[in-house]
mmCIF file of N, CA and C and ligand atoms in Angstrom:
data_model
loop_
_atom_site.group_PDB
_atom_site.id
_atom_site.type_symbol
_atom_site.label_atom_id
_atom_site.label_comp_id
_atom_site.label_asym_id
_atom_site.label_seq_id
_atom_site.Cartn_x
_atom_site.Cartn_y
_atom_site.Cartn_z
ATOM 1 N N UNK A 1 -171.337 -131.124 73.336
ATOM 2 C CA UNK A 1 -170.384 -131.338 72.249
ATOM 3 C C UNK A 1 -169.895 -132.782 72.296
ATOM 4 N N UNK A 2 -169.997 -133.367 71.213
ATOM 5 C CA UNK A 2 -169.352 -134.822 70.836
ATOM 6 C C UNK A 2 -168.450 -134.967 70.084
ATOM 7 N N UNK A 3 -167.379 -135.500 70.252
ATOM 8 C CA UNK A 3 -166.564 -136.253 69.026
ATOM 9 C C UNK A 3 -166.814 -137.177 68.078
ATOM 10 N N UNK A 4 -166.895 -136.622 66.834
ATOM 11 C CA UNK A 4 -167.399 -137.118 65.370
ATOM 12 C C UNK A 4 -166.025 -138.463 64.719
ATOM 13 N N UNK A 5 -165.315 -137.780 65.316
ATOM 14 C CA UNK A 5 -163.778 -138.613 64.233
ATOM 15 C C UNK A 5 -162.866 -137.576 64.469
ATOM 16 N N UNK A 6 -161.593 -138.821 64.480
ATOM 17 C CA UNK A 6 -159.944 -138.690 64.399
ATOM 18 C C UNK A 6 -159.349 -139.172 63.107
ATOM 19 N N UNK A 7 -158.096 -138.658 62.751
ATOM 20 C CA UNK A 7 -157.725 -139.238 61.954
ATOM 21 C C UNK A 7 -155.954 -138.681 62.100
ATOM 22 N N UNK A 8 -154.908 -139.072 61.434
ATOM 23 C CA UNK A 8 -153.635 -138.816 61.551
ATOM 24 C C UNK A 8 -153.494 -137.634 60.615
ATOM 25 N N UNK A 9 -154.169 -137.889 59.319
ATOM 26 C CA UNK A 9 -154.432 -137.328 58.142
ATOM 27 C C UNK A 9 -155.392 -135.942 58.422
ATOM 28 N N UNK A 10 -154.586 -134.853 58.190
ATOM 29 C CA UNK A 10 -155.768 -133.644 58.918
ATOM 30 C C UNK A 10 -156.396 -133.231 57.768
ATOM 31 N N UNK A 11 -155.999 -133.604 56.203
ATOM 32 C CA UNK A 11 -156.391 -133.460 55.057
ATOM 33 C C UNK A 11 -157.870 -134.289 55.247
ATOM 34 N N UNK A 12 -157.807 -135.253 55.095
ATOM 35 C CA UNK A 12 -158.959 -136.328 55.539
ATOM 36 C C UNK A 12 -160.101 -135.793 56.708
ATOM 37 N N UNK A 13 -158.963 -135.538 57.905
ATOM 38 C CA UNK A 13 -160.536 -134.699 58.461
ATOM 39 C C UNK A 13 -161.225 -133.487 58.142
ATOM 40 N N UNK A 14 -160.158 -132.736 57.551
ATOM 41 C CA UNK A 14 -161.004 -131.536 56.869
ATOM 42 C C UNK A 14 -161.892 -131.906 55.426
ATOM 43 N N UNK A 15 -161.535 -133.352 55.015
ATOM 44 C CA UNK A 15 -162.857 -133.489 53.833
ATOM 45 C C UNK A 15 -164.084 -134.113 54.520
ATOM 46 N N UNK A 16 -163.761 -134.946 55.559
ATOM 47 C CA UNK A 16 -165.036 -135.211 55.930
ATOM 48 C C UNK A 16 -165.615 -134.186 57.201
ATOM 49 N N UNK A 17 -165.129 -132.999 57.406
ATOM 50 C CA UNK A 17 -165.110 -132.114 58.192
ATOM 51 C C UNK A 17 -166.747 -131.366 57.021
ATOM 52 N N UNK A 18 -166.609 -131.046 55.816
ATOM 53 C CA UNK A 18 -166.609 -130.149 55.101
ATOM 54 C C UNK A 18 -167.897 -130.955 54.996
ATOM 55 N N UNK A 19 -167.733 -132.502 54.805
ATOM 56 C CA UNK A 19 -168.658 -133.252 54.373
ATOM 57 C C UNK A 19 -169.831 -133.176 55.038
ATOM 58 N N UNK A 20 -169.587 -132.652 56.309
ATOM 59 C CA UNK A 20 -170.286 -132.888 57.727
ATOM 60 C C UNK A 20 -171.442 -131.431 57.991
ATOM 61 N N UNK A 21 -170.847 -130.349 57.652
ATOM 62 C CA UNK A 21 -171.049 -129.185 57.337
ATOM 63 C C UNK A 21 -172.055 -128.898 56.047
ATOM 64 N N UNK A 22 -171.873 -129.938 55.094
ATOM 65 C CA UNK A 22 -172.416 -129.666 53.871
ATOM 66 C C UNK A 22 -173.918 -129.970 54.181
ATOM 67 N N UNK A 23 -173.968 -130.853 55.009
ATOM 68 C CA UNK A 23 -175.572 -131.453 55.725
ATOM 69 C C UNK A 23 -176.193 -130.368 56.779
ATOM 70 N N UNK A 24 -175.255 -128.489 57.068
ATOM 71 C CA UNK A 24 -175.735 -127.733 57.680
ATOM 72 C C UNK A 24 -175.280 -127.974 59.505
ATOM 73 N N UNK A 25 -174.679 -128.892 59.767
ATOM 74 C CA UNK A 25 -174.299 -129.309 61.084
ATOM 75 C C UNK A 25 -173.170 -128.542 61.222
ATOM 76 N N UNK A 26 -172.845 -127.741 62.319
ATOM 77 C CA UNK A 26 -171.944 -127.286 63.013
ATOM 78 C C UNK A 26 -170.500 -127.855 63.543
ATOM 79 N N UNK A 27 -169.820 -127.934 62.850
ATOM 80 C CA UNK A 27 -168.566 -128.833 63.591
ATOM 81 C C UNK A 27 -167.268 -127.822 63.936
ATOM 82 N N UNK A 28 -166.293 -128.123 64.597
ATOM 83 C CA UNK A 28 -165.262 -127.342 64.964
ATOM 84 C C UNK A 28 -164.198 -128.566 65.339
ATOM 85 N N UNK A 29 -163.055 -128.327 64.990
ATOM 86 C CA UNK A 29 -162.047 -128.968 64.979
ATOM 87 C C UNK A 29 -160.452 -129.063 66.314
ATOM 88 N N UNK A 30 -160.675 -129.939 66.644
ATOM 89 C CA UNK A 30 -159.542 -129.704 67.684
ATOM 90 C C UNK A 30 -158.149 -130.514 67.053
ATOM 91 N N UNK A 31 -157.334 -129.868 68.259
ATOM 92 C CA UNK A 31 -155.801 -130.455 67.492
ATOM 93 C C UNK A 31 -155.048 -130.426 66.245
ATOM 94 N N UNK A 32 -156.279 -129.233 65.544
ATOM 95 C CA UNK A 32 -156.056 -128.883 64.127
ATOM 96 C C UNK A 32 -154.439 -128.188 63.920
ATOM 97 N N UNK A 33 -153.616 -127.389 65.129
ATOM 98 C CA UNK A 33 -152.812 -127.271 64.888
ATOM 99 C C UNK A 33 -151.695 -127.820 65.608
ATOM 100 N N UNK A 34 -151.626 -128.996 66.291
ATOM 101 C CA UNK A 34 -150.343 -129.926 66.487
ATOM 102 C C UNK A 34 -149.858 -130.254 66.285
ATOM 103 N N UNK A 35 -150.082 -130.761 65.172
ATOM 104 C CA UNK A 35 -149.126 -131.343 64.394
ATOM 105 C C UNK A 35 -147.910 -131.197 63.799
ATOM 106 N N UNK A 36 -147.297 -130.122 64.193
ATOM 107 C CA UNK A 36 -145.893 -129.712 64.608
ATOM 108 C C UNK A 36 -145.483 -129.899 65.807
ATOM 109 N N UNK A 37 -146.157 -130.509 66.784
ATOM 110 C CA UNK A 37 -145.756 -130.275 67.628
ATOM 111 C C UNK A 37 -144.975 -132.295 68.291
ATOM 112 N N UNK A 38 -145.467 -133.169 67.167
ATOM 113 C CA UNK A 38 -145.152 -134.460 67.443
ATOM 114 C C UNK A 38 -143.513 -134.422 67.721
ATOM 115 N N UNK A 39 -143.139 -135.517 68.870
ATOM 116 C CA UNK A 39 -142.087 -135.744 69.150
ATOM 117 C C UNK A 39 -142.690 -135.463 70.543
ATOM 118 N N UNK A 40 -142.943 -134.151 71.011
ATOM 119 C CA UNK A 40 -143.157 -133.663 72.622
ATOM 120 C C UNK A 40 -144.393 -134.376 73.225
ATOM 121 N N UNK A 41 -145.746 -134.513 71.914
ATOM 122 C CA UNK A 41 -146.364 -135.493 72.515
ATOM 123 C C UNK A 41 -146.764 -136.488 71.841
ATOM 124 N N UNK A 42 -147.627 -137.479 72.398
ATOM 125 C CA UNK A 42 -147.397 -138.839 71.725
ATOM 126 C C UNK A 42 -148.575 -139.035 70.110
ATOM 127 N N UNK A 43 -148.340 -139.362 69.322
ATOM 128 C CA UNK A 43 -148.864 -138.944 68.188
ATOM 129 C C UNK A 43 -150.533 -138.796 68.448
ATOM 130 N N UNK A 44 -150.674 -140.172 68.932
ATOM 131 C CA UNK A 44 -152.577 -139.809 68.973
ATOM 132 C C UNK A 44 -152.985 -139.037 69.569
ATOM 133 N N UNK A 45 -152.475 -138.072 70.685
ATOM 134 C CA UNK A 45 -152.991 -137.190 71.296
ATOM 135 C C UNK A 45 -152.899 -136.312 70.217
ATOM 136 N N UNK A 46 -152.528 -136.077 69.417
ATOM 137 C CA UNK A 46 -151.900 -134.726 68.315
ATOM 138 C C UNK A 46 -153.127 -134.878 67.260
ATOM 139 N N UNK A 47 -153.780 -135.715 67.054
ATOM 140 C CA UNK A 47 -154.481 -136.025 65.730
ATOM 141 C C UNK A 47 -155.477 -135.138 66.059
ATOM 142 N N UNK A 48 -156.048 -134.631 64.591
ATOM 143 C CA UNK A 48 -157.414 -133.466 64.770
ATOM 144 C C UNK A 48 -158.156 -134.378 64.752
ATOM 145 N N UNK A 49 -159.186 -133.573 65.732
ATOM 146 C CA UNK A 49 -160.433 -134.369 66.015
ATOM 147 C C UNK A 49 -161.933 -133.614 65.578
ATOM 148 N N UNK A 50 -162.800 -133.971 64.548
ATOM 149 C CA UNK A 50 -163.802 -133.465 64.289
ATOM 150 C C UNK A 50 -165.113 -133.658 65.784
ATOM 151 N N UNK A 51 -165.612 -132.330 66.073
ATOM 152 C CA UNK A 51 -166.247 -132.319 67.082
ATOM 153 C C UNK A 51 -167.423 -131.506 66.611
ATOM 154 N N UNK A 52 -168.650 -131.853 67.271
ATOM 155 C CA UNK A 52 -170.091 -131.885 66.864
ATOM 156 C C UNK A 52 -170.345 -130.731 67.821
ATOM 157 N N UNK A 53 -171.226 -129.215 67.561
ATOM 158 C CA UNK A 53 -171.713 -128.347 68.648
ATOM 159 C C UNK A 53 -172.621 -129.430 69.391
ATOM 160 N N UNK A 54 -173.755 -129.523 68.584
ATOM 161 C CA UNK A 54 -174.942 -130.187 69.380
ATOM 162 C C UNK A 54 -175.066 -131.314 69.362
ATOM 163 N N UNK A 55 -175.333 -132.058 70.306
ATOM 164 C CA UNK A 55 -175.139 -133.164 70.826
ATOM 165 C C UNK A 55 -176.352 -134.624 69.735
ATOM 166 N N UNK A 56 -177.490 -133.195 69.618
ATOM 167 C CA UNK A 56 -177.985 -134.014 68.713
ATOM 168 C C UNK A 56 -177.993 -134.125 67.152
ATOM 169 N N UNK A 57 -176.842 -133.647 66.664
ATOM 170 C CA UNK A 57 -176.235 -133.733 65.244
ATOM 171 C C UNK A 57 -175.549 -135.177 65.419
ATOM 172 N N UNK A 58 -175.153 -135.641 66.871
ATOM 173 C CA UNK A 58 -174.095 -136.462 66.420
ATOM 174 C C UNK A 58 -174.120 -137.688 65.690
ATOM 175 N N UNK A 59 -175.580 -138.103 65.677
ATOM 176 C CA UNK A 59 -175.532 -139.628 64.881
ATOM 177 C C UNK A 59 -175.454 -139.161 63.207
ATOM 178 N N UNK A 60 -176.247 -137.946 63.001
ATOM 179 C CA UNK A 60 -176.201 -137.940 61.607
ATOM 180 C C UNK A 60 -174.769 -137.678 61.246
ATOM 181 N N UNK A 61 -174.207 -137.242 61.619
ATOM 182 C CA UNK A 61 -172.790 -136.368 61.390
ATOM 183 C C UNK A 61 -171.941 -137.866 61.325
ATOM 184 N N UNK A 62 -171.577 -138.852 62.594
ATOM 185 C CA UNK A 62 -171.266 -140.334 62.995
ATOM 186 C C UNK A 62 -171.329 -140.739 61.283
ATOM 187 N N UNK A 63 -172.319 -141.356 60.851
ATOM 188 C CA UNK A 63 -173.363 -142.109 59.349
ATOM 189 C C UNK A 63 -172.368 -140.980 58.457
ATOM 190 N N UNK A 64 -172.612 -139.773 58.701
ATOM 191 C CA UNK A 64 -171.527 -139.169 57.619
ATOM 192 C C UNK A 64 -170.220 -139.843 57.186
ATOM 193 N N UNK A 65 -169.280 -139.477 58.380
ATOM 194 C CA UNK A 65 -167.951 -139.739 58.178
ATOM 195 C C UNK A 65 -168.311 -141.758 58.377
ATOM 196 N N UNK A 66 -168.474 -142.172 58.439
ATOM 197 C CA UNK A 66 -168.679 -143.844 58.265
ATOM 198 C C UNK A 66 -168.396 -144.129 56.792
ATOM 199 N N UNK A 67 -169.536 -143.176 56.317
ATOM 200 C CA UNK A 67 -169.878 -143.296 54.849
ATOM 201 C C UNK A 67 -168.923 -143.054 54.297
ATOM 202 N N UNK A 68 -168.372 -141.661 54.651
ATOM 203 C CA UNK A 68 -167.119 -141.322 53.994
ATOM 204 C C UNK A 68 -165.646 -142.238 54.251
ATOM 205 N N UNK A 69 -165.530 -142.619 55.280
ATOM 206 C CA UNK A 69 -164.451 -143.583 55.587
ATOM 207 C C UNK A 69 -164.516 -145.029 54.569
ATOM 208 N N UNK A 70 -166.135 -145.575 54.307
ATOM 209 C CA UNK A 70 -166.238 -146.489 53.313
ATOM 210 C C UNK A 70 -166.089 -146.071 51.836
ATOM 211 N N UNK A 71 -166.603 -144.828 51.406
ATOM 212 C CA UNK A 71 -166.102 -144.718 50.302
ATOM 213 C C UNK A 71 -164.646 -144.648 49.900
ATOM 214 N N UNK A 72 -164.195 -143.889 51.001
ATOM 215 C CA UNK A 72 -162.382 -144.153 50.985
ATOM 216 C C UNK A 72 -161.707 -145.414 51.111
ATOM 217 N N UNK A 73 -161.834 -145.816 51.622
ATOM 218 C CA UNK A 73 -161.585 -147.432 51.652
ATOM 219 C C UNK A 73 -161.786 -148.217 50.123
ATOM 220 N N UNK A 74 -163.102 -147.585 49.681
ATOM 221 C CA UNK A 74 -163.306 -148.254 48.112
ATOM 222 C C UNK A 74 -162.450 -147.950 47.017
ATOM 223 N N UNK A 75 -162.027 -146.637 47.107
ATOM 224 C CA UNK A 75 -161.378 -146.413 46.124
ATOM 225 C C UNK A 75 -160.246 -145.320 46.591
ATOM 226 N N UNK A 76 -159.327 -145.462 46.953
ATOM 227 C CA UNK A 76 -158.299 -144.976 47.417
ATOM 228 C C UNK A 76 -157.396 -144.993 45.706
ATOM 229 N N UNK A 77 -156.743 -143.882 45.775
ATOM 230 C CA UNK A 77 -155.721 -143.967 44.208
ATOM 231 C C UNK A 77 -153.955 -143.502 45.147
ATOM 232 N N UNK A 78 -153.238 -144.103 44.088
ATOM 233 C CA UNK A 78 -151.863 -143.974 44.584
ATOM 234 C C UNK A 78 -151.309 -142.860 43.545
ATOM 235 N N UNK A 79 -150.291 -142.189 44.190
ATOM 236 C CA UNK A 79 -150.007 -140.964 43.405
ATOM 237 C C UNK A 79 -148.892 -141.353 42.345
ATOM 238 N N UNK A 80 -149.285 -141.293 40.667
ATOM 239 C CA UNK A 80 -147.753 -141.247 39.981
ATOM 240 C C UNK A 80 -146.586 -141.365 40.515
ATOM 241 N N UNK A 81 -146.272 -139.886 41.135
ATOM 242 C CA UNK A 81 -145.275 -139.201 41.668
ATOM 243 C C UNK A 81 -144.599 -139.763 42.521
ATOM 244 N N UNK A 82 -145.380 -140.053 43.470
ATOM 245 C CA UNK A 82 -144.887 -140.265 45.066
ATOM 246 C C UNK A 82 -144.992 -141.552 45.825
ATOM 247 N N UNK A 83 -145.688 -142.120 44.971
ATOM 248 C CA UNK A 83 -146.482 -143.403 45.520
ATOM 249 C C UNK A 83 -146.773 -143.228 47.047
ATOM 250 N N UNK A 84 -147.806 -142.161 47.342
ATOM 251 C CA UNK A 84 -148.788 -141.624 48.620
ATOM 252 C C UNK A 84 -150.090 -142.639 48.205
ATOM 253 N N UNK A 85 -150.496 -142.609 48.993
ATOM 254 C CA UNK A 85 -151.961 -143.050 49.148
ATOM 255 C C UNK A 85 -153.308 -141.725 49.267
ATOM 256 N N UNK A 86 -153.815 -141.830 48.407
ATOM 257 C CA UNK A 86 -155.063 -140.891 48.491
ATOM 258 C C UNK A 86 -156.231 -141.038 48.445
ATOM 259 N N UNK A 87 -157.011 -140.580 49.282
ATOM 260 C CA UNK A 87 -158.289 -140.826 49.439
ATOM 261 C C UNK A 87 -159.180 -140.536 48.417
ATOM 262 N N UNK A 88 -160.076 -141.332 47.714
ATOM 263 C CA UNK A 88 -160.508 -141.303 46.401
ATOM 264 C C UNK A 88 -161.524 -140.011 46.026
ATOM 265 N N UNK A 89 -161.504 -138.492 47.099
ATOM 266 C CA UNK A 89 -162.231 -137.654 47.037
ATOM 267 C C UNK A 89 -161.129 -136.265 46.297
ATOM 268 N N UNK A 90 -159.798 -136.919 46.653
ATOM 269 C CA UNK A 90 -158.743 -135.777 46.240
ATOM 270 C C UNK A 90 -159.043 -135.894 45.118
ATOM 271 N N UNK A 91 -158.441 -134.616 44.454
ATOM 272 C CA UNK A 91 -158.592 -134.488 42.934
ATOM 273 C C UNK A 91 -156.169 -134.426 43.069
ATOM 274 N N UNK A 92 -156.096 -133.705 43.740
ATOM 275 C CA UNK A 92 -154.754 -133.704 43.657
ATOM 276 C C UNK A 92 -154.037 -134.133 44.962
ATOM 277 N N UNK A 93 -152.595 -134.758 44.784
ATOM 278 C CA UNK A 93 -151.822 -135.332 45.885
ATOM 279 C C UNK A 93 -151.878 -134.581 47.390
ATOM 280 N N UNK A 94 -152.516 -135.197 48.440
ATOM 281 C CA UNK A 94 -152.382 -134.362 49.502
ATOM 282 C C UNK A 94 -151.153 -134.699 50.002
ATOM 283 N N UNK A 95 -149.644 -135.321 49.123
ATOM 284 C CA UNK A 95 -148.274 -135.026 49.981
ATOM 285 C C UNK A 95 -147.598 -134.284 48.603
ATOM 286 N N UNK A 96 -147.729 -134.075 47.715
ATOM 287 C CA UNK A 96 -147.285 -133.682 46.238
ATOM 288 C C UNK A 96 -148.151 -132.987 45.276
ATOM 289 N N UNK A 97 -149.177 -132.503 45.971
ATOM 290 C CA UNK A 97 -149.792 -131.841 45.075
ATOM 291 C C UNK A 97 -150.001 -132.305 43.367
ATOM 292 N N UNK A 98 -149.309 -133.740 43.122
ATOM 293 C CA UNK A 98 -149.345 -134.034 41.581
ATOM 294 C C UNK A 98 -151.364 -134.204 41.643
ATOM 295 N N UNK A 99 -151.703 -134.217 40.283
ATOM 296 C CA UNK A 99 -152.718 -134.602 39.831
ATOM 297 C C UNK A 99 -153.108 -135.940 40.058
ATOM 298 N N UNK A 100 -154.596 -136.474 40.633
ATOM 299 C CA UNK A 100 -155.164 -137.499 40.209
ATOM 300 C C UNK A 100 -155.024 -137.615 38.850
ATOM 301 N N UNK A 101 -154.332 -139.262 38.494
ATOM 302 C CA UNK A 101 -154.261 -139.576 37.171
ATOM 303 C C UNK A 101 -155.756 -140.063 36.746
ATOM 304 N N UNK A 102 -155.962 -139.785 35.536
ATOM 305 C CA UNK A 102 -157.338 -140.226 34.864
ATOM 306 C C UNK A 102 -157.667 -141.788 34.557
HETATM 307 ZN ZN1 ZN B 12 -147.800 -137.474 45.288
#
């Protein structure tokens, strides 16, 4: 088992979680539920971490979330509402649920 990616954002790792999966690769998620638990420990230990069964998924799976981290980077949209930052795969606010504006 390898580690694929971290992120603070557990929304984010579950899209490129999904992304990772969609290519038939096996992934499982750690720290998926800590994140209530910040304050007791120190934030980066808390972040979910996308993790690979087989060892030899991991480069394709790696090139996945890369890809996906660059497309996010390209086009990130800010929310009406809230002025959040969203990763340009949401369709709606992952802190407000408002709509991607058109
Ligand atoms: Zn919002």
């Amino acid at each position: 088992m390898k580690l694929v990616y971290s992120h603070d954002n557990h929304f984010i790792v579950g899209n490129i979680k999904n992304l990772i999966e969609a290519q038939g690769i096996k992934t499982f998620i750690k720290n998926e539920f800590t994140q209530g638990a910040m304050g007791e420990t120190s934030a980066i230990d808390s972040w979910p971490e996308i993790w690979v069964f087989d060892d030899n998924d991991h480069q394709q799976a790696l090139a996945i979330a890369t890809q996906a981290q660059q497309d996010t980077q390209a086009a990130d949209w800010v929310c009406d509402c809230c002025n959040e930052s969203n990763d340009a795969s949401f369709d709606f606010c992952w802190q407000c649920q408002h709509a991607k504006p058109s």
